[in-house]
Amino acid sequence: MEMSLIALAAITLVYILFLFKFLIKKNHGSRNLPDGSLGLPLIGETISYLRANKKDQAIQWIDERVAKYGPVFKTSLLGTPVVFIVGLAGNKFLLGSGEDVFATERPKRIADLQGENNIFELSGSRYRLIKRAMLSFLKPESLQNYVKRMDDLVTDSLSKEIKGTDTEIKTVSFMKKLTFNVACDILFGIHDEATKEAFLDDFHILFDALGSFPIKFPGSAYSKGFEARARINDRFLPILTKKREGLSSGNSSPTDDVVSCLLALKDENEEPISEQVVVDNFTLLIIASHDTTATLLSLMVWKLAQDKKIHAEVLKEQMDILREKEAAKEGEGKLTWADIQKMKYTWQVAQELMRMIPPIFGTFRKAVKDLNFGGYDIPKGWQVYSVSYATHMEKDIFSNPTEFDPSRFDKSSKPIPPYAYIPFGAGLHSCIGNEFARIEALTTIHKLVTKFEWSQVYPDEKFTRKAMPYPTMGLPIKIQPRISP
């Protein structure tokens, strides 16, 4: 009986594989599709790609296919056919084209977790409406008002976490908590500690689901992600209701926080946007504003522990700023917008880290019509993916690309071509929170290097990539207050 079932399963699998290949050939047989393999039906090459990601070997996974098929190749991931385009021309094509060529839609299994109404999935007038609202909080003119508050939040987080000498903390967990707290406080006006902790636990589950195998079955990371997303929605709706009541009564203003701003929006028909649009963009902004910055900050702590020369240069720049402030006796020692602008070398270190270990591995777009690139046909509805790391490590763009050299981001250095350096994307849909991330990262590093010293518990700790790159053990460090000279 068991042998019969196994034989039946094998025959069924072979039949599905044959049918899958037949349909692909029937639908696209006359087209010049890129070389490559679509893998197994439904699964595609998802398993091998996720396995490579977990081992931080996604670059090798791509390089193997580039060597075999060329810089434009096809595969299938997350149940969707995907064309990878590797190189500067591909970046320009993908990121520089208009909405009549590409939609920002990502594979459905990703969009389902984050919500189909978030800004990454929108286009046209609805995209511009939501983007304009968010930019009112994230543009430099607005961010200048947040620096001192950010200083307070970072200082408070550090004082709660670091007690006396030789405190051991897990950097990744700490940075995730810190950046989540900053986002909740400044962007969303959420201050209750119990609410934030509950949100944070579920966002961690949701984020893990984004890097998991996208099949729903009881107990899977992907299914847990949907359960976490449902709890986030349920927990957020009372907050949304309270903010709407505040707007109606005049006790709050659309300028108070991003949620209030979105609730006050009217579309082209003078209708308010739906609650689900607000919820989906809250979810997306939390993920974008705290996970990417937490990754960058973890990488900076790691680099400063590893490289004494880089650490010394960063420390000198930050101590000079601190001494200037103490001499001027300004603002009770709190950072200002002017101080942030002086942190040029520290930000160059951050830029170089994002070049060599980009937090966002690449960018998905969806073809809205039949396209042609590099002599190959790309059918309407297929996903197209550009790889950040490819141009970041291109020797014709960055000399000695494997060398860590922050000076390459100095204004006097060789200009970097458009679409070559893309940690925050590029073009119409580039990241709108990059300046917020810069201020948060520089504020945190300033407080860390001027007040504390640290060393890695495991100097040879490896990296993994669960959507974003992280040290496998969470980067535990021993940290203690800096002894004044």
Short mmCIF file of C-alpha atoms in Angstrom, two decimals:
data_model
loop_
_atom_site.label_atom_id
_atom_site.label_comp_id
_atom_site.label_asym_id
_atom_site.label_seq_id
_atom_site.Cartn_x
_atom_site.Cartn_y
_atom_site.Cartn_z
CA MET A 1 0.00 0.00 0.00
CA GLU A 2 2.82 2.41 0.95
CA MET A 3 4.69 1.61 -2.29
CA SER A 4 1.53 2.32 -4.30
CA LEU A 5 1.11 5.71 -2.64
CA ILE A 6 4.76 6.58 -3.25
CA ALA A 7 4.45 5.54 -6.89
CA LEU A 8 1.27 7.60 -7.28
CA ALA A 9 2.93 10.62 -5.72
CA ALA A 10 5.94 10.25 -8.04
CA ILE A 11 3.72 9.95 -11.12
CA THR A 12 1.72 13.00 -10.02
CA LEU A 13 4.88 15.05 -9.50
CA VAL A 14 6.24 14.08 -12.91
CA TYR A 15 2.89 14.96 -14.51
CA ILE A 16 2.81 18.37 -12.80
CA LEU A 17 6.39 19.05 -13.88
CA PHE A 18 5.56 18.09 -17.48
CA LEU A 19 2.40 20.22 -17.45
CA PHE A 20 4.31 23.17 -15.96
CA LYS A 21 6.98 23.04 -18.66
CA PHE A 22 4.35 22.53 -21.36
CA LEU A 23 2.41 25.61 -20.26
CA ILE A 24 5.55 27.73 -20.09
CA LYS A 25 6.53 26.62 -23.59
CA LYS A 26 3.00 27.15 -24.92
CA ASN A 27 2.69 30.64 -23.44
CA HIS A 28 6.21 31.85 -24.16
CA GLY A 29 7.61 29.38 -26.67
CA SER A 30 7.96 31.91 -29.50
CA ARG A 31 9.70 34.45 -27.27
CA ASN A 32 13.38 34.88 -26.63
CA LEU A 33 13.28 34.46 -22.85
CA PRO A 34 16.50 34.82 -20.86
CA ASP A 35 18.40 31.60 -20.19
CA GLY A 36 17.98 29.98 -16.80
CA SER A 37 15.87 27.46 -14.94
CA LEU A 38 12.36 27.94 -13.54
CA GLY A 39 12.95 24.96 -11.27
CA LEU A 40 10.12 22.88 -9.87
CA PRO A 41 6.45 23.84 -10.31
CA LEU A 42 5.28 26.36 -7.68
CA ILE A 43 8.52 25.99 -5.70
CA GLY A 44 10.90 27.10 -8.44
CA GLU A 45 14.38 27.69 -7.01
CA THR A 46 13.06 29.21 -3.78
CA ILE A 47 14.57 26.55 -1.50
CA SER A 48 18.10 26.86 -2.88
CA TYR A 49 17.87 30.67 -2.82
CA LEU A 50 16.66 30.83 0.80
CA ARG A 51 19.31 28.27 1.82
CA ALA A 52 22.01 30.44 0.21
CA ASN A 53 20.60 33.52 1.96
CA LYS A 54 20.72 31.81 5.33
CA LYS A 55 24.40 31.01 4.81
CA ASP A 56 25.04 34.58 3.54
CA GLN A 57 25.89 33.08 0.14
CA ALA A 58 23.23 34.73 -2.04
CA ILE A 59 25.98 36.47 -4.00
CA GLN A 60 27.53 33.10 -4.86
CA TRP A 61 24.06 31.81 -5.82
CA ILE A 62 23.70 34.67 -8.28
CA ASP A 63 27.31 34.52 -9.50
CA GLU A 64 26.88 30.83 -10.38
CA ARG A 65 23.93 31.66 -12.61
CA VAL A 66 25.60 34.70 -14.14
CA ALA A 67 28.59 32.51 -15.04
CA LYS A 68 26.26 29.92 -16.58
CA TYR A 69 23.58 32.09 -18.22
CA GLY A 70 24.93 35.65 -18.34
CA PRO A 71 23.96 38.89 -16.48
CA VAL A 72 20.30 38.47 -17.50
CA PHE A 73 18.77 35.16 -16.43
CA LYS A 74 15.41 33.74 -15.43
CA THR A 75 14.38 31.75 -12.40
CA SER A 76 11.28 31.28 -10.25
CA LEU A 77 11.04 32.47 -6.64
CA LEU A 78 8.13 32.58 -4.21
CA GLY A 79 5.83 31.08 -6.83
CA THR A 80 6.62 33.79 -9.39
CA PRO A 81 8.82 33.79 -12.53
CA VAL A 82 11.67 36.30 -12.03
CA VAL A 83 14.25 37.81 -14.37
CA PHE A 84 17.48 38.83 -12.64
CA ILE A 85 19.37 41.70 -14.25
CA VAL A 86 22.89 42.25 -12.94
CA GLY A 87 24.84 45.43 -13.62
CA LEU A 88 24.57 49.20 -14.05
CA ALA A 89 22.48 49.08 -17.24
CA GLY A 90 20.01 46.78 -15.50
CA ASN A 91 19.76 49.12 -12.49
CA LYS A 92 19.03 52.05 -14.80
CA PHE A 93 16.41 50.04 -16.70
CA LEU A 94 14.63 48.81 -13.58
CA LEU A 95 14.89 51.82 -11.28
CA GLY A 96 14.86 54.58 -13.86
CA SER A 97 11.80 53.47 -15.85
CA GLY A 98 8.38 54.99 -15.28
CA GLU A 99 5.16 53.45 -14.01
CA ASP A 100 4.14 52.64 -17.59
CA VAL A 101 6.98 50.09 -17.65
CA PHE A 102 7.23 48.73 -14.11
CA ALA A 103 4.92 48.57 -11.13
CA THR A 104 6.46 48.47 -7.67
CA GLU A 105 4.52 45.31 -6.85
CA ARG A 106 6.60 42.54 -5.31
CA PRO A 107 5.86 38.80 -5.33
CA LYS A 108 2.40 38.23 -3.88
CA ARG A 109 3.64 36.16 -0.97
CA ILE A 110 5.68 39.14 0.27
CA ALA A 111 2.91 41.67 -0.37
CA ASP A 112 0.39 39.48 1.47
CA LEU A 113 2.45 39.73 4.67
CA GLN A 114 3.02 43.48 4.52
CA GLY A 115 -0.35 44.47 3.04
CA GLU A 116 -1.29 45.23 -0.54
CA ASN A 117 -2.01 48.91 0.23
CA ASN A 118 1.47 49.86 1.45
CA ILE A 119 3.47 52.45 -0.45
CA PHE A 120 5.69 49.79 -2.07
CA GLU A 121 2.64 48.33 -3.81
CA LEU A 122 0.95 51.59 -4.83
CA SER A 123 1.33 53.56 -8.04
CA GLY A 124 -0.12 56.60 -9.77
CA SER A 125 -2.07 59.23 -7.84
CA ARG A 126 -2.54 57.02 -4.76
CA TYR A 127 1.23 56.49 -4.48
CA ARG A 128 1.91 60.22 -4.82
CA LEU A 129 -0.74 61.04 -2.21
CA ILE A 130 0.70 58.67 0.42
CA LYS A 131 4.31 59.60 -0.39
CA ARG A 132 3.58 63.32 -0.06
CA ALA A 133 2.01 62.74 3.36
CA MET A 134 4.96 60.70 4.62
CA LEU A 135 7.51 63.16 3.25
CA SER A 136 5.94 65.92 5.32
CA PHE A 137 7.52 64.12 8.32
CA LEU A 138 10.63 62.71 6.68
CA LYS A 139 11.99 65.67 4.70
CA PRO A 140 15.10 67.41 6.14
CA GLU A 141 13.17 70.55 7.12
CA SER A 142 10.96 68.47 9.42
CA LEU A 143 13.70 66.17 10.69
CA GLN A 144 15.63 69.12 12.11
CA ASN A 145 12.97 69.33 14.80
CA TYR A 146 13.44 65.70 15.85
CA VAL A 147 17.19 65.62 16.57
CA LYS A 148 17.00 66.58 20.24
CA ARG A 149 14.12 64.18 20.86
CA MET A 150 16.10 61.44 19.14
CA ASP A 151 19.07 62.29 21.39
CA ASP A 152 16.83 61.82 24.45
CA LEU A 153 15.47 58.48 23.22
CA VAL A 154 18.92 57.05 22.39
CA THR A 155 20.42 58.26 25.69
CA ASP A 156 17.54 56.76 27.66
CA SER A 157 17.81 53.40 25.84
CA LEU A 158 21.55 53.18 26.49
CA SER A 159 21.21 54.07 30.18
CA LYS A 160 18.55 51.37 30.68
CA GLU A 161 20.59 48.70 28.90
CA ILE A 162 24.14 49.35 30.13
CA LYS A 163 24.66 49.00 33.88
CA GLY A 164 28.16 49.54 35.26
CA THR A 165 31.27 47.85 33.87
CA ASP A 166 31.48 44.81 31.59
CA THR A 167 27.80 44.70 30.71
CA GLU A 168 27.13 42.12 28.01
CA ILE A 169 24.43 42.94 25.47
CA LYS A 170 23.30 41.43 22.18
CA THR A 171 23.78 44.28 19.75
CA VAL A 172 21.20 43.17 17.17
CA SER A 173 18.39 42.81 19.73
CA PHE A 174 19.32 46.10 21.36
CA MET A 175 19.43 48.01 18.07
CA LYS A 176 16.11 46.55 16.96
CA LYS A 177 14.50 47.64 20.21
CA LEU A 178 16.09 51.09 20.08
CA THR A 179 15.12 51.84 16.47
CA PHE A 180 11.61 50.46 17.02
CA ASN A 181 11.19 52.75 20.03
CA VAL A 182 12.40 55.77 18.06
CA ALA A 183 10.03 55.03 15.16
CA CYS A 184 7.03 54.53 17.46
CA ASP A 185 7.73 57.69 19.43
CA ILE A 186 8.66 60.15 16.68
CA LEU A 187 6.77 58.89 13.64
CA PHE A 188 3.64 57.37 15.16
CA GLY A 189 3.14 58.99 18.55
CA ILE A 190 2.94 55.62 20.35
CA HIS A 191 4.44 55.97 23.83
CA ASP A 192 2.93 53.22 26.00
CA GLU A 193 5.70 50.76 26.87
CA ALA A 194 3.51 47.64 27.11
CA THR A 195 1.94 48.39 23.71
CA LYS A 196 5.36 48.91 22.11
CA GLU A 197 6.73 45.67 23.54
CA ALA A 198 3.76 43.68 22.25
CA PHE A 199 4.11 45.29 18.83
CA LEU A 200 7.86 44.60 18.76
CA ASP A 201 7.44 40.89 19.48
CA ASP A 202 4.99 40.51 16.60
CA PHE A 203 7.07 42.59 14.20
CA HIS A 204 10.03 40.29 14.87
CA ILE A 205 7.84 37.30 13.95
CA LEU A 206 6.58 39.10 10.85
CA PHE A 207 10.08 40.01 9.76
CA ASP A 208 11.30 36.43 10.17
CA ALA A 209 8.37 35.31 7.99
CA LEU A 210 9.55 37.59 5.17
CA GLY A 211 12.74 35.55 4.88
CA SER A 212 11.07 32.15 5.25
CA PHE A 213 9.78 29.56 2.79
CA PRO A 214 6.41 31.00 1.66
CA ILE A 215 4.11 28.06 2.28
CA LYS A 216 1.33 28.11 4.86
CA PHE A 217 1.11 25.13 7.16
CA PRO A 218 0.56 25.01 10.94
CA GLY A 219 3.63 26.09 12.86
CA SER A 220 5.61 27.37 9.86
CA ALA A 221 7.39 30.74 10.08
CA TYR A 222 5.30 31.95 7.16
CA SER A 223 2.01 31.06 8.90
CA LYS A 224 3.23 32.61 12.15
CA GLY A 225 3.90 35.78 10.18
CA PHE A 226 0.23 36.02 9.17
CA GLU A 227 -0.86 35.37 12.74
CA ALA A 228 1.48 38.14 13.94
CA ARG A 229 0.18 40.46 11.22
CA ALA A 230 -3.41 39.85 12.40
CA ARG A 231 -2.43 40.72 15.98
CA ILE A 232 -0.68 43.88 14.79
CA ASN A 233 -3.86 44.93 12.97
CA ASP A 234 -6.04 44.22 16.01
CA ARG A 235 -3.70 46.10 18.34
CA PHE A 236 -3.35 49.05 15.98
CA LEU A 237 -7.06 49.66 15.29
CA PRO A 238 -7.85 51.11 18.78
CA ILE A 239 -4.86 53.47 18.36
CA LEU A 240 -6.20 54.49 14.97
CA THR A 241 -9.70 55.08 16.40
CA LYS A 242 -8.32 57.23 19.24
CA LYS A 243 -6.30 59.35 16.83
CA ARG A 244 -9.33 59.84 14.57
CA GLU A 245 -11.38 60.98 17.56
CA GLY A 246 -8.62 63.42 18.47
CA LEU A 247 -8.71 64.89 14.97
CA SER A 248 -12.50 65.20 15.03
CA SER A 249 -12.52 66.94 18.41
CA GLY A 250 -9.68 69.28 17.54
CA ASN A 251 -7.49 67.91 20.33
CA SER A 252 -4.90 66.69 17.84
CA SER A 253 -3.56 67.80 14.47
CA PRO A 254 -2.56 66.07 11.20
CA THR A 255 0.96 67.35 11.89
CA ASP A 256 1.26 65.40 15.18
CA ASP A 257 2.37 62.09 13.65
CA VAL A 258 2.26 60.01 10.46
CA VAL A 259 -0.94 58.15 11.45
CA SER A 260 -2.84 61.38 12.10
CA CYS A 261 -1.56 62.76 8.83
CA LEU A 262 -2.77 59.71 6.88
CA LEU A 263 -6.16 59.77 8.61
CA ALA A 264 -6.65 63.38 7.53
CA LEU A 265 -5.88 62.64 3.85
CA LYS A 266 -8.50 62.93 1.13
CA ASP A 267 -8.16 61.28 -2.27
CA GLU A 268 -8.92 62.84 -5.66
CA ASN A 269 -12.65 62.35 -4.97
CA GLU A 270 -12.37 64.09 -1.59
CA GLU A 271 -12.93 60.76 0.14
CA PRO A 272 -10.81 59.74 3.16
CA ILE A 273 -8.43 56.87 2.55
CA SER A 274 -9.41 53.54 4.06
CA GLU A 275 -8.29 52.28 7.45
CA GLN A 276 -6.51 49.39 5.75
CA VAL A 277 -4.30 51.82 3.81
CA VAL A 278 -3.26 53.41 7.12
CA VAL A 279 -2.65 50.02 8.76
CA ASP A 280 -0.63 48.66 5.82
CA ASN A 281 1.58 51.75 5.68
CA PHE A 282 2.09 51.73 9.42
CA THR A 283 3.29 48.12 9.11
CA LEU A 284 5.55 48.92 6.17
CA LEU A 285 7.06 52.03 7.76
CA ILE A 286 7.83 50.19 11.00
CA ILE A 287 9.64 47.44 9.08
CA ALA A 288 11.48 49.93 6.86
CA SER A 289 12.36 52.42 9.60
CA HIS A 290 13.60 50.07 12.27
CA ASP A 291 14.96 46.89 10.66
CA THR A 292 17.17 48.54 8.05
CA THR A 293 18.61 51.03 10.55
CA ALA A 294 19.08 48.30 13.16
CA THR A 295 21.06 46.35 10.56
CA LEU A 296 23.26 49.35 9.73
CA LEU A 297 23.91 50.13 13.41
CA SER A 298 24.79 46.51 14.16
CA LEU A 299 27.23 46.53 11.25
CA MET A 300 28.81 49.75 12.51
CA VAL A 301 29.27 48.37 16.03
CA TRP A 302 30.83 45.27 14.47
CA LYS A 303 33.17 47.29 12.21
CA LEU A 304 34.32 49.64 14.97
CA ALA A 305 35.13 46.63 17.17
CA GLN A 306 37.04 44.97 14.32
CA ASP A 307 39.00 47.93 12.94
CA LYS A 308 40.97 50.08 15.41
CA LYS A 309 41.99 52.61 12.76
CA ILE A 310 38.40 53.24 11.65
CA HIS A 311 37.31 53.39 15.29
CA ALA A 312 39.99 55.97 16.11
CA GLU A 313 38.92 58.22 13.23
CA VAL A 314 35.23 58.02 14.16
CA LEU A 315 36.02 58.62 17.84
CA LYS A 316 38.12 61.70 17.00
CA GLU A 317 35.36 63.23 14.90
CA GLN A 318 32.70 62.60 17.54
CA MET A 319 34.85 63.78 20.47
CA ASP A 320 35.66 67.01 18.61
CA ILE A 321 31.92 67.66 18.26
CA LEU A 322 31.37 66.87 21.95
CA ARG A 323 34.19 69.21 23.06
CA GLU A 324 32.85 72.03 20.89
CA LYS A 325 29.45 71.65 22.49
CA GLU A 326 30.86 71.56 26.00
CA ALA A 327 32.96 74.65 25.31
CA ALA A 328 29.95 76.52 23.93
CA LYS A 329 27.71 75.23 26.77
CA GLU A 330 24.86 74.84 24.30
CA GLY A 331 21.63 72.87 24.56
CA GLU A 332 22.60 70.92 27.70
CA GLY A 333 24.85 68.78 25.55
CA LYS A 334 22.07 67.55 23.28
CA LEU A 335 22.84 67.08 19.62
CA THR A 336 21.55 69.56 17.07
CA TRP A 337 20.98 69.46 13.32
CA ALA A 338 24.26 71.37 12.88
CA ASP A 339 26.13 68.70 14.85
CA ILE A 340 24.74 65.94 12.62
CA GLN A 341 26.07 67.74 9.52
CA LYS A 342 29.59 67.69 11.00
CA MET A 343 29.66 63.87 11.20
CA LYS A 344 30.98 63.47 7.67
CA TYR A 345 33.57 60.73 8.23
CA THR A 346 31.23 58.68 10.44
CA TRP A 347 28.59 58.70 7.70
CA GLN A 348 31.22 57.77 5.10
CA VAL A 349 31.97 54.67 7.21
CA ALA A 350 28.25 53.88 7.20
CA GLN A 351 28.07 54.40 3.43
CA GLU A 352 31.02 52.10 2.84
CA LEU A 353 29.46 49.41 5.04
CA MET A 354 26.23 49.66 3.03
CA ARG A 355 28.28 49.35 -0.15
CA MET A 356 30.00 46.15 0.93
CA ILE A 357 27.12 44.65 2.97
CA PRO A 358 23.94 46.28 1.64
CA PRO A 359 21.00 45.91 4.08
CA ILE A 360 18.62 45.60 1.13
CA PHE A 361 19.96 42.91 -1.18
CA GLY A 362 18.02 44.05 -4.24
CA THR A 363 14.80 45.45 -5.66
CA PHE A 364 11.71 43.79 -7.17
CA ARG A 365 9.57 45.37 -9.88
CA LYS A 366 6.70 43.90 -11.93
CA ALA A 367 6.54 44.30 -15.71
CA VAL A 368 3.24 45.98 -16.60
CA LYS A 369 3.67 45.19 -20.30
CA ASP A 370 5.83 42.97 -22.50
CA LEU A 371 9.40 44.31 -22.35
CA ASN A 372 12.77 43.74 -23.95
CA PHE A 373 16.12 44.15 -22.24
CA GLY A 374 19.55 43.05 -23.39
CA GLY A 375 18.00 41.32 -26.41
CA TYR A 376 15.70 39.20 -24.22
CA ASP A 377 11.92 39.28 -23.89
CA ILE A 378 10.39 39.85 -20.45
CA PRO A 379 6.68 38.90 -20.44
CA LYS A 380 4.05 41.12 -18.87
CA GLY A 381 3.40 40.13 -15.26
CA TRP A 382 6.88 38.71 -14.59
CA GLN A 383 8.95 40.04 -11.72
CA VAL A 384 12.29 41.70 -12.49
CA TYR A 385 15.02 41.93 -9.84
CA SER A 386 18.17 44.05 -9.70
CA VAL A 387 21.01 43.20 -7.30
CA SER A 388 22.53 46.04 -5.24
CA TYR A 389 25.77 44.21 -4.53
CA ALA A 390 26.58 43.75 -8.23
CA THR A 391 27.39 47.39 -8.95
CA HIS A 392 28.63 48.03 -5.40
CA MET A 393 31.50 45.62 -6.08
CA GLU A 394 32.12 46.55 -9.72
CA LYS A 395 35.80 47.46 -10.11
CA ASP A 396 35.08 49.84 -13.01
CA ILE A 397 32.85 51.86 -10.66
CA PHE A 398 34.64 51.45 -7.31
CA SER A 399 38.41 51.00 -7.49
CA ASN A 400 39.67 48.14 -5.29
CA PRO A 401 36.07 47.23 -4.39
CA THR A 402 37.02 44.58 -1.79
CA GLU A 403 38.98 47.18 0.21
CA PHE A 404 37.11 49.03 2.97
CA ASP A 405 37.69 52.68 2.10
CA PRO A 406 35.28 55.32 3.47
CA SER A 407 37.14 58.09 1.61
CA ARG A 408 35.56 56.95 -1.67
CA PHE A 409 32.43 58.79 -0.46
CA ASP A 410 34.28 62.04 0.08
CA LYS A 411 33.03 64.80 -2.24
CA SER A 412 36.51 65.22 -3.70
CA SER A 413 36.72 61.57 -4.72
CA LYS A 414 35.80 60.03 -8.09
CA PRO A 415 32.10 60.69 -8.83
CA ILE A 416 29.82 57.68 -8.50
CA PRO A 417 27.54 57.19 -11.53
CA PRO A 418 23.77 57.37 -11.00
CA TYR A 419 22.18 53.98 -10.23
CA ALA A 420 25.54 52.47 -9.23
CA TYR A 421 25.26 52.92 -5.44
CA ILE A 422 21.75 51.97 -4.39
CA PRO A 423 21.43 51.03 -0.70
CA PHE A 424 18.31 53.22 -0.59
CA GLY A 425 17.17 52.40 -4.11
CA ALA A 426 17.02 55.06 -6.83
CA GLY A 427 14.62 56.81 -9.14
CA LEU A 428 10.97 57.63 -8.50
CA HIS A 429 10.53 54.99 -5.77
CA SER A 430 13.78 55.51 -3.84
CA CYS A 431 13.56 55.21 -0.06
CA ILE A 432 11.91 58.26 1.48
CA GLY A 433 13.30 57.48 4.95
CA ASN A 434 17.02 57.62 4.15
CA GLU A 435 17.55 60.96 5.92
CA PHE A 436 15.68 59.75 9.01
CA ALA A 437 17.94 56.67 9.05
CA ARG A 438 21.06 58.84 8.71
CA ILE A 439 20.15 61.03 11.68
CA GLU A 440 19.20 58.05 13.84
CA ALA A 441 22.37 56.12 13.00
CA LEU A 442 24.68 59.10 13.59
CA THR A 443 22.98 60.06 16.86
CA THR A 444 23.34 56.50 18.17
CA ILE A 445 26.99 56.14 17.14
CA HIS A 446 27.83 59.52 18.67
CA LYS A 447 26.42 58.43 22.02
CA LEU A 448 28.09 55.03 21.84
CA VAL A 449 31.65 56.07 20.95
CA THR A 450 31.81 59.15 23.19
CA LYS A 451 30.37 57.42 26.27
CA PHE A 452 31.34 53.75 25.95
CA GLU A 453 33.97 51.22 24.91
CA TRP A 454 33.19 47.70 23.73
CA SER A 455 34.63 44.47 22.39
CA GLN A 456 33.12 41.47 20.62
CA VAL A 457 32.44 38.33 22.61
CA TYR A 458 32.96 36.24 19.44
CA PRO A 459 35.43 38.08 17.15
CA ASP A 460 35.01 35.48 14.37
CA GLU A 461 31.20 35.55 14.36
CA LYS A 462 29.72 34.79 10.94
CA PHE A 463 26.84 36.51 9.16
CA THR A 464 23.48 35.25 7.96
CA ARG A 465 20.81 36.97 5.89
CA LYS A 466 17.21 36.74 7.01
CA ALA A 467 16.03 39.23 4.42
CA MET A 468 18.77 41.46 5.91
CA PRO A 469 22.34 40.62 7.01
CA TYR A 470 22.89 39.91 10.70
CA PRO A 471 25.65 38.30 12.78
CA THR A 472 24.53 34.72 13.46
CA MET A 473 24.70 35.01 17.26
CA GLY A 474 23.23 38.50 17.49
CA LEU A 475 26.64 40.22 17.93
CA PRO A 476 27.08 39.99 21.71
CA ILE A 477 29.51 42.64 23.01
CA LYS A 478 31.03 43.53 26.37
CA ILE A 479 30.47 47.23 26.88
CA GLN A 480 31.47 49.62 29.64
CA PRO A 481 31.55 53.40 30.25
CA ARG A 482 34.48 55.15 28.61
CA ILE A 483 37.17 56.31 31.03
CA SER A 484 37.91 60.01 30.47
CA PRO A 485 41.56 60.69 29.63
#
